[in-house]
XYZ file of C-alpha atoms in Angstrom:
234
model
C 0.000 0.000 0.000
C 1.459 3.332 -1.057
C 0.381 6.941 -0.501
C 1.514 9.150 -3.378
C 0.989 12.886 -4.021
C -0.088 13.408 -7.614
C -1.218 16.671 -9.259
C -2.714 18.099 -6.035
C -4.501 14.790 -5.415
C -3.384 12.095 -3.011
C -3.341 8.564 -4.400
C -3.587 5.361 -2.386
C -2.211 2.507 -4.473
C -2.921 -1.074 -3.440
C -1.182 -3.761 -5.497
C -1.372 -7.551 -5.074
C 1.876 -9.009 -3.824
C 3.949 -11.066 -6.261
C 1.275 -11.118 -8.975
C 0.188 -8.968 -11.889
C -3.399 -7.811 -11.289
C -6.074 -8.842 -13.776
C -8.093 -5.734 -12.865
C -7.206 -2.261 -11.607
C -10.047 -0.207 -10.142
C -9.865 3.590 -9.962
C -11.737 4.469 -6.758
C -13.198 7.880 -5.938
C -12.937 9.534 -2.495
C -9.659 7.914 -1.546
C -9.314 4.488 0.005
C -12.306 4.018 2.320
C -14.087 1.597 -0.037
C -11.164 -0.834 -0.050
C -10.041 -0.383 3.563
C -11.010 -4.009 4.298
C -8.539 -5.356 1.774
C -5.575 -3.774 3.529
C -5.918 -6.599 6.071
C -7.308 -9.188 3.633
C -4.972 -9.131 0.609
C -6.177 -9.974 -2.864
C -4.213 -11.688 -5.625
C -5.915 -10.469 -8.785
C -7.333 -6.982 -8.150
C -5.537 -3.671 -7.600
C -7.054 -0.418 -6.317
C -6.040 3.180 -6.860
C -7.896 5.561 -4.541
C -8.022 9.196 -5.662
C -8.711 11.866 -3.054
C -10.786 14.676 -4.576
C -9.862 18.320 -4.379
C -13.481 19.500 -4.658
C -15.943 16.639 -5.099
C -18.899 19.012 -5.705
C -17.010 20.170 -8.783
C -15.100 17.083 -9.927
C -17.884 14.530 -9.439
C -20.852 16.440 -10.890
C -21.626 16.290 -14.624
C -22.962 19.807 -15.238
C -23.680 23.003 -13.355
C -26.661 22.830 -10.984
C -27.971 24.560 -7.884
C -29.917 22.629 -5.253
C -31.196 24.508 -2.186
C -28.591 27.251 -2.702
C -25.747 24.726 -2.908
C -23.778 25.150 -6.117
C -22.399 22.160 -8.030
C -19.937 23.311 -10.660
C -20.239 20.299 -12.948
C -16.693 19.570 -14.133
C -16.796 15.772 -14.401
C -15.619 15.857 -18.006
C -12.431 17.676 -17.018
C -11.867 15.347 -14.074
C -12.409 12.171 -16.085
C -10.053 13.328 -18.817
C -7.415 13.919 -16.130
C -7.921 10.325 -14.966
C -7.877 8.865 -18.478
C -5.196 10.956 -20.168
C -2.800 11.501 -17.264
C -3.428 9.173 -14.328
C -3.726 5.917 -16.294
C -0.463 6.503 -18.233
C 1.237 7.434 -14.930
C 0.094 4.156 -13.335
C 1.221 2.207 -16.376
C 4.674 3.778 -16.326
C 5.254 3.679 -12.561
C 3.584 0.361 -11.649
C 3.311 -1.408 -15.009
C -0.487 -1.586 -14.665
C -2.444 -2.415 -17.789
C -4.425 0.406 -19.336
C -6.467 -1.897 -21.553
C -10.206 -1.309 -20.896
C -10.725 -5.018 -20.160
C -8.315 -4.615 -17.223
C -9.775 -1.368 -15.852
C -12.677 -0.462 -13.602
C -13.992 2.680 -11.946
C -15.823 2.867 -8.627
C -17.342 5.211 -6.100
C -20.132 5.909 -3.655
C -22.656 8.765 -3.717
C -21.173 11.513 -5.963
C -18.241 9.129 -6.556
C -20.771 6.664 -7.924
C -22.402 9.378 -10.017
C -19.142 10.282 -11.741
C -18.428 6.569 -12.291
C -21.827 6.125 -13.953
C -21.205 9.279 -15.980
C -17.916 7.725 -17.117
C -19.847 4.732 -18.441
C -22.115 7.005 -20.464
C -19.464 9.397 -21.776
C -16.075 7.642 -21.560
C -17.209 4.046 -21.873
C -14.408 3.009 -24.193
C -11.902 3.431 -21.333
C -13.284 1.106 -18.634
C -15.058 -2.239 -18.822
C -15.955 -2.561 -15.102
C -18.147 -0.203 -13.051
C -18.897 -0.322 -9.325
C -21.731 2.061 -8.474
C -22.501 2.450 -4.771
C -25.617 4.579 -4.354
C -24.793 7.009 -7.174
C -26.633 10.290 -6.583
C -29.419 9.783 -9.101
C -31.368 12.694 -7.625
C -28.924 14.978 -9.442
C -30.914 17.401 -11.636
C -31.561 16.148 -15.204
C -29.408 13.022 -14.848
C -32.272 10.614 -15.418
C -33.219 12.479 -18.607
C -29.589 12.390 -19.708
C -29.574 8.619 -19.296
C -32.851 8.225 -21.172
C -31.461 10.111 -24.167
C -28.208 8.145 -24.226
C -27.787 5.683 -27.107
C -27.303 1.961 -26.660
C -24.036 0.670 -25.182
C -22.705 -1.957 -27.557
C -19.424 -2.895 -25.884
C -19.114 -5.587 -23.240
C -19.476 -3.875 -19.854
C -19.747 -5.340 -16.373
C -21.672 -3.244 -13.859
C -22.351 -3.721 -10.162
C -24.940 -1.306 -8.736
C -26.134 -1.007 -5.135
C -28.680 1.269 -3.468
C -30.255 1.251 0.001
C -34.036 1.301 0.013
C -34.173 3.904 2.800
C -31.989 6.444 1.048
C -33.744 9.772 0.726
C -36.378 8.920 3.351
C -37.312 12.024 5.348
C -35.693 14.526 2.988
C -37.983 17.418 1.980
C -36.090 18.280 -1.195
C -34.969 16.583 -4.411
C -32.955 14.010 -2.449
C -36.216 12.213 -1.596
C -36.276 10.914 -5.174
C -33.025 9.000 -4.733
C -34.535 5.507 -4.692
C -37.333 5.871 -7.276
C -34.942 7.599 -9.690
C -32.342 4.894 -9.101
C -34.840 2.129 -9.865
C -35.817 3.878 -13.099
C -32.172 4.448 -14.014
C -31.189 0.814 -13.455
C -34.051 -0.367 -15.680
C -33.033 2.170 -18.318
C -29.453 1.023 -18.251
C -30.485 -2.617 -18.603
C -32.294 -1.789 -21.859
C -29.228 0.010 -23.238
C -26.737 -2.831 -22.699
C -26.962 -4.593 -26.043
C -23.836 -6.748 -25.909
C -24.857 -10.346 -25.066
C -21.864 -10.698 -22.723
C -22.579 -7.507 -20.760
C -23.661 -7.915 -17.138
C -25.630 -5.712 -14.749
C -25.947 -6.820 -11.138
C -28.370 -4.562 -9.260
C -28.768 -5.023 -5.497
C -30.806 -3.241 -2.832
C -30.841 -3.408 0.959
C -34.220 -2.930 2.624
C -32.562 -1.226 5.626
C -29.870 0.587 3.665
C -29.290 4.311 4.195
C -26.839 6.636 2.442
C -23.755 5.872 4.541
C -20.230 4.584 3.946
C -20.936 1.463 5.992
C -23.346 0.175 3.375
C -21.177 1.230 0.450
C -18.193 -0.633 1.918
C -20.244 -3.736 2.705
C -21.572 -4.228 -0.812
C -18.375 -3.178 -2.566
C -16.423 -5.687 -0.469
C -18.946 -8.437 -1.217
C -18.810 -7.841 -4.962
C -15.005 -7.611 -5.060
C -14.675 -10.919 -3.217
C -17.012 -12.554 -5.751
C -14.949 -11.121 -8.588
C -11.663 -12.231 -7.013
C -13.069 -15.753 -6.678
C -14.030 -15.803 -10.366
C -10.532 -14.723 -11.351
C -9.015 -17.514 -9.247
C -11.361 -20.072 -10.778
C -10.702 -18.981 -14.343
C -6.926 -19.061 -13.848
C -7.034 -22.559 -12.320
C -9.081 -23.793 -15.242
């Protein structure tokens, strides 16, 4: 595990020991999602956690104001930084593959939103997506998804949301779950490749907290690690 300063961001790089990873996942909001794996090493999956400078700017797709809070909407700039500068840096420094089939992107809340936005706008760069309660209440995002053309490449998507997210909120955040359910159904209709996968999971008690994001991310990663082990043995 290494902590590295990089272009005003801090990176946390987790690499399997003595093996070349089959998958490298770029993780938003630093390393909290893969904290568990610091004590439970993997053989086939690497993580690179990226600390944001301003997540309300970097993780939002376009300018919006919600209850006087301003979201600057610079996801395109942020994602191009990841794709054009971070991935080559990781390849040069750690010899990590930058082939889409060996790359994933992950995050919770706004980190999940920018990861979903990457699928819709930069989909040629990553084949794996880990979406932990992406903020589907974000203004106009559901319409943006509805207007998006079909996704013809083979993509593998894990999506989690807690069924109690948004409960009790008086504003747009109360639409978190119904918008997420609509978005997941929309996405399923747009995945046209016969080998694409979409695993959508809810938790009846789940609220919008890191604990739940970590739990379901960990569970999915362990399933994926097991599949890698099985495929290599065979």
